[in-house]
Amino acid sequence: MKKVFVADVQERDWVESPFLVRDKIMAMAKNGKPYMTLKLMDRTGEIEGRVWDRVDEFATRFDKDDFVLARGKASVYLGKMQLVVQELEKLGDEQVDLGDFLPVSGRDGAEMEAELSAKVSSLGDPHLRALLEAFFGDDEFRRRYCTAPAAKSMHHVYLGGLLEHSLAVADLVEDICRRYPGLNRDLLLVGALLHDVGKVDELCYERSFDYTDEGKLIGHIVMGVEMVDEKVRAIPGFPSRTAVLLKHLLLSHHGQYEFGSPKRPKTLEAVILNFLDDLDSKINGVRTHMEREPDSTSGWTAYHRLYDRYFFKDVSSGGPQAGTEAPSVEPAPVCVPQPKAQPREERPKAEVARDAQRGERRPRSLSFTLGDQLRGKSLDLFADNEKE
């Protein structure tokens, strides 16, 4: 069957194509009818699918991480492309091309691997070079390191993302070391290439991006330190001080406890690695967010919950239009003329007495004006109102 990629979907298109179900959420509308929200993806991106009819029937046909053939109408809602699904059926692995469904780094894989080998060869410290050779000399580990994404949803969320991110941080290390003499360049470079090494096992990425059980229970930071410790112990004469400093880089690269870092940076190299890792992660994350709305005519992106802001698009990319403004989270209040106060409806005295006896308070009418509320009140600011 012909594949229609997410990036090629246009408003009002009738789409009939296989997708990978990245997420499946059942919910209830205000009118009491069930509906289903799907995250349908392929290697070019992700599109939200909405199922409004025959929800219970379709829900039994497939699960998260299944391949489905979706038929529906594409439309733009709040600046994002959406697929209103009319028909769904599950597909087997043999009916799809797996290479169509997971996003891949825009960089050439062979080129990045060549860069990785060059950086390993550039190390002057024989023990640190032996450590990286022990990692990347293992063909199975190297394949997984070069295939894994850097995260599930935050940044570099595509095959090859871990390698691309690690190389970018390593390049920034080279820049920093040229500007600030006296840094331990080899230690920083190894820290850059291994700071996220635990993600090789923390994440699963054969069909969709998610966390393994080990990843959820332990996390990539501790897992990475364990992997480094295992390799270090197998290298004769590896200096214990170097091992401690390298492990500290891994343990502290998230910077703060609230960001999941077991330790805060306590060496200059650790401080640098924390900032460089954060820098490359945020640049990629913001760029990815900006590229998710190719059909939007606004000069501003949608609201980014993680960063708690909108982003102004780069003029050179054809983003912002003259005079566009960022939407606010809460619209500014609009002053409208108040309707003329209507006479209040008098309640029967018996009803008032009954409510008073029960201790009940009748909700104020929404039509009360300021004049109604002040009627009978003293406007003398210096009057004794305590008896009121």
Short mmCIF file of N, CA and C in Angstrom, two decimals, residues 201-327:
data_model
loop_
_atom_site.label_atom_id
_atom_site.label_comp_id
_atom_site.label_asym_id
_atom_site.label_seq_id
_atom_site.Cartn_x
_atom_site.Cartn_y
_atom_site.Cartn_z
N ASP A 201 20.53 1.52 27.11
CA ASP A 201 19.70 0.52 27.77
C ASP A 201 18.47 1.13 28.46
N GLU A 202 18.49 2.43 28.71
CA GLU A 202 17.34 3.06 29.36
C GLU A 202 16.14 3.13 28.43
N LEU A 203 16.39 3.31 27.14
CA LEU A 203 15.34 3.49 26.16
C LEU A 203 15.18 2.25 25.28
N CYS A 204 13.95 2.01 24.84
CA CYS A 204 13.73 1.00 23.81
C CYS A 204 13.32 1.75 22.54
N TYR A 205 13.80 1.31 21.41
CA TYR A 205 13.63 2.07 20.18
C TYR A 205 13.57 1.17 18.95
N GLU A 206 13.01 -0.01 19.14
CA GLU A 206 12.86 -0.92 18.01
C GLU A 206 11.63 -0.57 17.18
N ARG A 207 10.55 -0.11 17.84
CA ARG A 207 9.32 0.21 17.12
C ARG A 207 8.84 1.62 17.46
N SER A 208 8.89 1.98 18.71
CA SER A 208 8.59 3.34 19.14
C SER A 208 9.54 3.68 20.27
N PHE A 209 9.56 4.93 20.67
CA PHE A 209 10.48 5.37 21.71
C PHE A 209 9.79 5.32 23.07
N ASP A 210 10.36 4.56 23.98
CA ASP A 210 9.79 4.44 25.31
C ASP A 210 10.91 4.03 26.27
N TYR A 211 10.56 3.90 27.56
CA TYR A 211 11.54 3.48 28.56
C TYR A 211 11.45 1.98 28.80
N THR A 212 12.60 1.36 29.01
CA THR A 212 12.63 -0.03 29.43
C THR A 212 12.30 -0.10 30.91
N ASP A 213 12.04 -1.30 31.41
CA ASP A 213 11.79 -1.45 32.85
C ASP A 213 13.01 -0.99 33.65
N GLU A 214 14.19 -1.35 33.19
CA GLU A 214 15.42 -0.94 33.87
C GLU A 214 15.57 0.58 33.83
N GLY A 215 15.19 1.17 32.70
CA GLY A 215 15.27 2.62 32.58
C GLY A 215 14.36 3.33 33.55
N LYS A 216 13.15 2.79 33.74
CA LYS A 216 12.21 3.41 34.67
C LYS A 216 12.64 3.22 36.12
N LEU A 217 13.24 2.07 36.42
CA LEU A 217 13.58 1.76 37.80
C LEU A 217 14.92 2.35 38.24
N ILE A 218 15.85 2.51 37.31
CA ILE A 218 17.20 2.96 37.67
C ILE A 218 17.55 4.30 37.03
N GLY A 219 17.35 4.43 35.72
CA GLY A 219 17.67 5.67 35.02
C GLY A 219 19.03 5.65 34.37
N HIS A 220 19.19 6.48 33.32
CA HIS A 220 20.40 6.38 32.50
C HIS A 220 21.66 6.87 33.22
N ILE A 221 21.51 7.76 34.22
CA ILE A 221 22.71 8.28 34.89
C ILE A 221 23.40 7.17 35.68
N VAL A 222 22.65 6.50 36.54
CA VAL A 222 23.23 5.41 37.33
C VAL A 222 23.64 4.25 36.42
N MET A 223 22.83 3.96 35.43
CA MET A 223 23.16 2.87 34.50
C MET A 223 24.46 3.17 33.77
N GLY A 224 24.66 4.43 33.38
CA GLY A 224 25.89 4.80 32.68
C GLY A 224 27.11 4.66 33.56
N VAL A 225 26.99 5.08 34.84
CA VAL A 225 28.12 4.94 35.77
C VAL A 225 28.47 3.47 35.97
N GLU A 226 27.47 2.62 36.04
CA GLU A 226 27.72 1.19 36.19
C GLU A 226 28.45 0.63 34.97
N MET A 227 28.06 1.09 33.79
CA MET A 227 28.72 0.62 32.56
C MET A 227 30.17 1.08 32.52
N VAL A 228 30.42 2.34 32.89
CA VAL A 228 31.80 2.86 32.90
C VAL A 228 32.63 2.10 33.93
N ASP A 229 32.06 1.88 35.10
CA ASP A 229 32.80 1.17 36.15
C ASP A 229 33.20 -0.23 35.70
N GLU A 230 32.30 -0.92 35.00
CA GLU A 230 32.60 -2.27 34.52
C GLU A 230 33.76 -2.25 33.53
N LYS A 231 33.77 -1.28 32.63
CA LYS A 231 34.86 -1.20 31.63
C LYS A 231 36.17 -0.79 32.29
N VAL A 232 36.11 0.15 33.22
CA VAL A 232 37.31 0.64 33.89
C VAL A 232 38.01 -0.49 34.63
N ARG A 233 37.24 -1.34 35.29
CA ARG A 233 37.82 -2.44 36.07
C ARG A 233 38.55 -3.45 35.19
N ALA A 234 38.20 -3.48 33.92
CA ALA A 234 38.84 -4.44 33.00
C ALA A 234 40.08 -3.87 32.32
N ILE A 235 40.40 -2.59 32.59
CA ILE A 235 41.58 -1.96 31.98
C ILE A 235 42.71 -1.91 33.00
N PRO A 236 43.80 -2.63 32.77
CA PRO A 236 44.91 -2.66 33.74
C PRO A 236 45.49 -1.27 34.00
N GLY A 237 45.68 -0.94 35.27
CA GLY A 237 46.35 0.30 35.65
C GLY A 237 45.53 1.55 35.45
N PHE A 238 44.22 1.44 35.24
CA PHE A 238 43.41 2.65 35.05
C PHE A 238 43.43 3.46 36.34
N PRO A 239 43.86 4.73 36.29
CA PRO A 239 44.00 5.54 37.51
C PRO A 239 42.65 5.73 38.23
N SER A 240 42.64 5.44 39.52
CA SER A 240 41.40 5.55 40.29
C SER A 240 40.89 6.99 40.33
N ARG A 241 41.82 7.97 40.38
CA ARG A 241 41.40 9.37 40.42
C ARG A 241 40.69 9.75 39.12
N THR A 242 41.23 9.30 37.99
CA THR A 242 40.60 9.59 36.70
C THR A 242 39.22 8.96 36.64
N ALA A 243 39.10 7.75 37.17
CA ALA A 243 37.81 7.06 37.17
C ALA A 243 36.79 7.84 38.00
N VAL A 244 37.20 8.34 39.15
CA VAL A 244 36.30 9.10 40.01
C VAL A 244 35.86 10.39 39.33
N LEU A 245 36.79 11.10 38.72
CA LEU A 245 36.45 12.36 38.05
C LEU A 245 35.51 12.13 36.87
N LEU A 246 35.72 11.03 36.15
CA LEU A 246 34.85 10.72 35.02
C LEU A 246 33.44 10.35 35.51
N LYS A 247 33.38 9.54 36.56
CA LYS A 247 32.07 9.16 37.10
C LYS A 247 31.33 10.40 37.62
N HIS A 248 32.07 11.35 38.19
CA HIS A 248 31.44 12.57 38.68
C HIS A 248 30.82 13.35 37.51
N LEU A 249 31.48 13.34 36.36
CA LEU A 249 30.91 14.02 35.20
C LEU A 249 29.54 13.43 34.84
N LEU A 250 29.46 12.11 34.86
CA LEU A 250 28.19 11.46 34.53
C LEU A 250 27.13 11.72 35.59
N LEU A 251 27.54 11.63 36.86
CA LEU A 251 26.59 11.78 37.95
C LEU A 251 26.05 13.20 38.10
N SER A 252 26.78 14.18 37.63
CA SER A 252 26.39 15.58 37.85
C SER A 252 25.97 16.31 36.58
N HIS A 253 25.88 15.63 35.44
CA HIS A 253 25.68 16.38 34.19
C HIS A 253 24.28 16.97 34.05
N HIS A 254 23.32 16.58 34.90
CA HIS A 254 22.01 17.24 34.90
C HIS A 254 22.00 18.49 35.77
N GLY A 255 23.07 18.71 36.50
CA GLY A 255 23.25 19.99 37.19
C GLY A 255 22.62 20.13 38.57
N GLN A 256 21.35 19.86 38.70
CA GLN A 256 20.65 20.10 39.96
C GLN A 256 19.88 18.85 40.39
N TYR A 257 19.66 18.73 41.68
CA TYR A 257 18.94 17.58 42.21
C TYR A 257 17.54 17.49 41.61
N GLU A 258 16.86 18.64 41.47
CA GLU A 258 15.49 18.61 40.97
C GLU A 258 15.40 18.18 39.51
N PHE A 259 16.54 18.17 38.81
CA PHE A 259 16.57 17.70 37.43
C PHE A 259 17.06 16.25 37.34
N GLY A 260 17.10 15.57 38.49
CA GLY A 260 17.48 14.16 38.49
C GLY A 260 18.95 13.89 38.62
N SER A 261 19.72 14.90 38.98
CA SER A 261 21.17 14.72 39.11
C SER A 261 21.52 14.21 40.51
N PRO A 262 22.14 13.03 40.64
CA PRO A 262 22.52 12.54 41.97
C PRO A 262 23.51 13.45 42.68
N LYS A 263 24.36 14.11 41.90
CA LYS A 263 25.34 15.06 42.47
C LYS A 263 25.32 16.34 41.66
N ARG A 264 25.63 17.46 42.31
CA ARG A 264 25.80 18.72 41.59
C ARG A 264 27.24 18.85 41.13
N PRO A 265 27.50 19.56 40.04
CA PRO A 265 28.87 19.69 39.52
C PRO A 265 29.80 20.32 40.55
N LYS A 266 30.93 19.65 40.80
CA LYS A 266 31.89 20.14 41.79
C LYS A 266 33.31 20.22 41.23
N THR A 267 33.45 20.09 39.92
CA THR A 267 34.72 20.36 39.26
C THR A 267 34.43 21.31 38.11
N LEU A 268 35.42 22.00 37.64
CA LEU A 268 35.20 22.93 36.54
C LEU A 268 34.72 22.19 35.29
N GLU A 269 35.30 21.03 35.05
CA GLU A 269 34.89 20.24 33.88
C GLU A 269 33.43 19.80 34.01
N ALA A 270 33.02 19.47 35.24
CA ALA A 270 31.63 19.06 35.44
C ALA A 270 30.67 20.22 35.21
N VAL A 271 31.04 21.41 35.65
CA VAL A 271 30.22 22.60 35.41
C VAL A 271 30.06 22.83 33.91
N ILE A 272 31.17 22.73 33.20
CA ILE A 272 31.15 22.95 31.75
C ILE A 272 30.28 21.92 31.04
N LEU A 273 30.44 20.65 31.39
CA LEU A 273 29.66 19.60 30.73
C LEU A 273 28.17 19.80 30.97
N ASN A 274 27.80 20.18 32.18
CA ASN A 274 26.40 20.43 32.49
C ASN A 274 25.81 21.50 31.58
N PHE A 275 26.52 22.61 31.43
CA PHE A 275 26.01 23.70 30.61
C PHE A 275 25.99 23.35 29.12
N LEU A 276 27.02 22.65 28.64
CA LEU A 276 27.06 22.30 27.22
C LEU A 276 25.98 21.29 26.87
N ASP A 277 25.77 20.32 27.75
CA ASP A 277 24.70 19.34 27.53
C ASP A 277 23.35 20.04 27.49
N ASP A 278 23.11 20.94 28.43
CA ASP A 278 21.85 21.67 28.49
C ASP A 278 21.67 22.56 27.27
N LEU A 279 22.75 23.20 26.82
CA LEU A 279 22.69 24.09 25.66
C LEU A 279 22.27 23.34 24.41
N ASP A 280 22.94 22.24 24.11
CA ASP A 280 22.62 21.51 22.89
C ASP A 280 21.22 20.89 22.97
N SER A 281 20.84 20.43 24.14
CA SER A 281 19.51 19.84 24.31
C SER A 281 18.42 20.88 24.04
N LYS A 282 18.58 22.07 24.61
CA LYS A 282 17.55 23.10 24.47
C LYS A 282 17.48 23.63 23.04
N ILE A 283 18.62 23.79 22.39
CA ILE A 283 18.61 24.26 21.00
C ILE A 283 17.84 23.28 20.13
N ASN A 284 18.12 22.00 20.28
CA ASN A 284 17.43 21.00 19.48
C ASN A 284 15.95 20.94 19.84
N GLY A 285 15.64 21.03 21.14
CA GLY A 285 14.24 20.97 21.56
C GLY A 285 13.42 22.12 21.03
N VAL A 286 13.96 23.34 21.07
CA VAL A 286 13.23 24.51 20.58
C VAL A 286 13.09 24.46 19.07
N ARG A 287 14.15 24.06 18.38
CA ARG A 287 14.08 23.95 16.92
C ARG A 287 13.01 22.95 16.49
N THR A 288 12.99 21.82 17.17
CA THR A 288 12.00 20.79 16.86
C THR A 288 10.59 21.33 17.09
N HIS A 289 10.40 22.07 18.18
CA HIS A 289 9.08 22.65 18.47
C HIS A 289 8.67 23.62 17.37
N MET A 290 9.59 24.41 16.88
CA MET A 290 9.28 25.38 15.83
C MET A 290 8.91 24.70 14.52
N GLU A 291 9.50 23.53 14.27
CA GLU A 291 9.27 22.85 13.00
C GLU A 291 8.01 22.00 13.00
N ARG A 292 7.33 21.92 14.14
CA ARG A 292 6.13 21.07 14.22
C ARG A 292 4.89 21.71 13.61
N GLU A 293 4.96 22.98 13.23
CA GLU A 293 3.77 23.66 12.73
C GLU A 293 4.03 24.28 11.36
N PRO A 294 4.34 23.45 10.37
CA PRO A 294 4.66 24.01 9.05
C PRO A 294 3.47 24.71 8.40
N ASP A 295 2.24 24.39 8.83
CA ASP A 295 1.06 24.98 8.21
C ASP A 295 0.58 26.24 8.91
N SER A 296 1.18 26.56 10.05
CA SER A 296 0.74 27.72 10.80
C SER A 296 1.22 29.01 10.12
N THR A 297 0.33 29.97 10.01
CA THR A 297 0.70 31.27 9.43
C THR A 297 1.11 32.27 10.49
N SER A 298 1.04 31.88 11.76
CA SER A 298 1.40 32.79 12.84
C SER A 298 2.92 32.94 12.91
N GLY A 299 3.35 34.09 13.39
CA GLY A 299 4.77 34.32 13.60
C GLY A 299 5.27 33.73 14.90
N TRP A 300 4.36 33.10 15.65
CA TRP A 300 4.73 32.52 16.93
C TRP A 300 4.35 31.04 16.96
N THR A 301 5.11 30.28 17.72
CA THR A 301 4.80 28.87 17.88
C THR A 301 3.62 28.69 18.82
N ALA A 302 3.17 27.45 18.92
CA ALA A 302 2.20 27.11 19.95
C ALA A 302 2.89 27.18 21.30
N TYR A 303 2.10 27.18 22.35
CA TYR A 303 2.65 27.27 23.70
C TYR A 303 3.45 26.01 24.03
N HIS A 304 4.66 26.19 24.56
CA HIS A 304 5.51 25.07 24.95
C HIS A 304 5.42 24.90 26.46
N ARG A 305 4.81 23.82 26.90
CA ARG A 305 4.57 23.64 28.34
C ARG A 305 5.87 23.50 29.13
N LEU A 306 6.83 22.78 28.58
CA LEU A 306 8.08 22.57 29.32
C LEU A 306 8.80 23.89 29.57
N TYR A 307 8.91 24.71 28.54
CA TYR A 307 9.62 25.98 28.67
C TYR A 307 8.71 27.13 29.11
N ASP A 308 7.41 26.86 29.21
CA ASP A 308 6.46 27.83 29.74
C ASP A 308 6.48 29.14 28.95
N ARG A 309 6.42 29.02 27.63
CA ARG A 309 6.45 30.23 26.80
C ARG A 309 6.11 29.89 25.35
N TYR A 310 5.86 30.95 24.56
CA TYR A 310 5.78 30.85 23.11
C TYR A 310 7.14 31.24 22.55
N PHE A 311 7.43 30.82 21.33
CA PHE A 311 8.69 31.20 20.70
C PHE A 311 8.43 31.94 19.40
N PHE A 312 9.20 33.01 19.20
CA PHE A 312 9.12 33.80 17.98
C PHE A 312 9.92 33.08 16.90
N LYS A 313 9.32 32.87 15.74
CA LYS A 313 9.99 32.11 14.69
C LYS A 313 11.02 32.96 13.97
N ASP A 314 12.03 32.29 13.46
CA ASP A 314 13.13 32.97 12.76
C ASP A 314 12.60 33.58 11.47
N VAL A 315 12.87 34.89 11.28
CA VAL A 315 12.39 35.58 10.09
C VAL A 315 12.95 34.94 8.83
N SER A 316 14.19 34.49 8.88
CA SER A 316 14.83 33.92 7.69
C SER A 316 14.16 32.63 7.25
N SER A 317 13.39 31.97 8.15
CA SER A 317 12.73 30.72 7.81
C SER A 317 11.31 30.96 7.31
N GLY A 318 10.97 32.25 7.12
CA GLY A 318 9.63 32.57 6.66
C GLY A 318 8.60 32.51 7.75
N GLY A 319 9.05 32.59 9.00
CA GLY A 319 8.15 32.42 10.14
C GLY A 319 7.26 33.60 10.41
N PRO A 320 7.75 34.61 11.18
CA PRO A 320 6.85 35.67 11.64
C PRO A 320 6.39 36.58 10.53
N GLN A 321 5.16 36.94 10.57
CA GLN A 321 4.61 37.92 9.65
C GLN A 321 4.59 39.27 10.35
N ALA A 322 4.68 40.32 9.56
CA ALA A 322 4.71 41.66 10.13
C ALA A 322 3.45 41.90 10.95
N GLY A 323 3.69 42.39 12.15
CA GLY A 323 2.57 42.77 13.00
C GLY A 323 1.98 41.65 13.81
N THR A 324 2.51 40.43 13.71
CA THR A 324 1.94 39.34 14.50
C THR A 324 2.39 39.45 15.94
N GLU A 325 1.55 39.01 16.83
CA GLU A 325 1.86 39.07 18.25
C GLU A 325 1.69 37.71 18.88
N ALA A 326 2.47 37.48 19.93
CA ALA A 326 2.35 36.20 20.63
C ALA A 326 1.03 36.16 21.39
N PRO A 327 0.29 35.03 21.27
CA PRO A 327 -0.93 34.92 22.07
C PRO A 327 -0.60 34.82 23.53
#
